[in-house]
Amino acid sequence: MIKLYISLLFLLVGNVSLAAPVPTITYTISPLTKGAYQSVLIEMKVKGSATGETRLAIPYETELYRPQNQIRIAEVINSSRHQVVAGDSSAYLIEHKPNAILTIKYLIGNALKDSLPGFNEVYAQMLTNKYFYLLGNYAWIIPQDSAAAHYDISLQWKGFPADWSYLSSHSANGARQTFRASLADFHNAVYMGGDFRVHKELIHGKPLYLGIRGGWSFSDAEVFDVVRKTVKAQRAYWNDYDVSHYTVGVLPVKYADEKERSMDGRGFSNTFITAGTNSKSLVIGDLVFLYNHELMHHWFGHVLKQAEPENDFKWFHEGFTDYFAHAAMLDQGLFDEQEFKQRINAIFSAYYSDSSHQWPNEKLAKNYWSSPAMKILPYQRGLIFAFYLNEAINLHSNGKVSLKQVMEQLLADAKAQKRPFSVERFLQLLQVATGQDYTSLLDRFIAKGEFISLADWQQVTDKIVMGSAVVYDLGFTTDKNGIALNARIASLTEGGDAQRVGLQVGDVMVGYSSNKQPTSYASITVKRGEEEVKLKYLPSRQILVPQLK
């Protein structure tokens, strides 16, 4: 009996698997010189490997920001030898005694040329005597480990002014922040502090934070109200409250004229950062759809990871995000049917206004960064295709299934299996839901870039008709292919407003101003012989395009 008991106990204990402890990293961040915050000293502590060789990944980028230019390793403690790995400037090798606790001291310098960033500096390292703003992948040296590997991480901001606020993608206000995160999420995050005003509200028991600095034409309460309504609406739309916390940052950028009105935004782990001109021209209404689109990226980008190469799938990650931002706003009462119709028809009008918009997706992906006009095409194409798909799915399933339900399954897969977006899986789910193969439609309207014609629309819905639309049109061509100093007017749009107000072929352009809206006047100044002529006109033309009736 005793022998049997001991054997049974051995079997039970032998089958117990003890989970490996989560490794830790600590970072202590201090101003290099008291009262001057143009650079910081970071002291990183991490346990070295059992082999006696530990590799670290240094922030590195070959494109715009090049964070490595602002980073310098000053000292490594408990190391017998350390150096950049030959042939790989992003890797740093440390030799040490097995399992030694390593201390890596390194400096980060300020990348700004001024106290505020320009739009081309929004994601560079910002270290000033009023605030700091750092992206994780531009600030933190980390172990060269799997991106999915989790670590217990501690950040301590030491020696900064006592009245500074601190906020990050992972932790709330406080000079000491501790959290568990994958290396990918630790890097894909924002860390800010200083004169940011921090606001907090619980939504279904989960904190929502706003960090904002600078003066704006709207109050903190107004922008927080927009964020709050957006978050509540989208979580209700997807019935998904599995978000531990969410952070929104608002950061001013440099501008020269109070008429400037520009916003930019980017999503990170549980975070969205807005950068904009805090001029009088930028008003609270400019933020409403921006936040509804960008916060929808929590599902289309964070939960359902982007497919690679990224530009090949902009039609989905941006276009479908745009579609569901509109759908959620309508569903949750953030705008009514009329406003929904106006916004959708404006997108239809802009997309269908130019036959050159029928670029194949491969060409569009390669030229995505070539111009703002090119960047917007995948948004428009994806939204229109999503609208079409929803109507087709509804028809083919006899009203039992919607595109939203297909997306819910795709999102559930992403959560359960950590799979990024896949066209093959998407088409499979569409076929399961409707019994139809949508491969040819995806090929025609996305891969080949064909317009969805009125005949195509009429096969799946009676909601779309041909309608008259006013769209942006420059009103003329020049010998320099557009707006340019000393460009000569080569031709005029027949019957256009530029022709009506007296612009002539041969005029030489010396000044031009327009916000590229068909209902807003543009100003053009030309030289005509010895005379300088100033004209105002509406840069628009009327066309027939598919419209939501």
Coordinates of C-alpha atoms in Angstrom, one line a residue, residues 45 64 81 159 163 197 251 313 381 388 407 524 535:
K45 CA 19.2 46.0 -16.4
L64 CA 13.2 58.9 -42.4
R81 CA 33.5 42.2 -24.0
G159 CA 15.2 63.4 -11.7
D163 CA 4.9 68.3 -11.3
R197 CA -2.7 67.3 -19.1
L251 CA 0.4 66.8 -29.7
F313 CA -3.4 45.2 -48.4
R381 CA -11.5 51.5 -53.2
Y388 CA -20.6 46.2 -52.4
M407 CA -15.6 40.2 -39.9
I524 CA -4.8 82.3 -58.8
L535 CA -8.8 85.7 -60.1

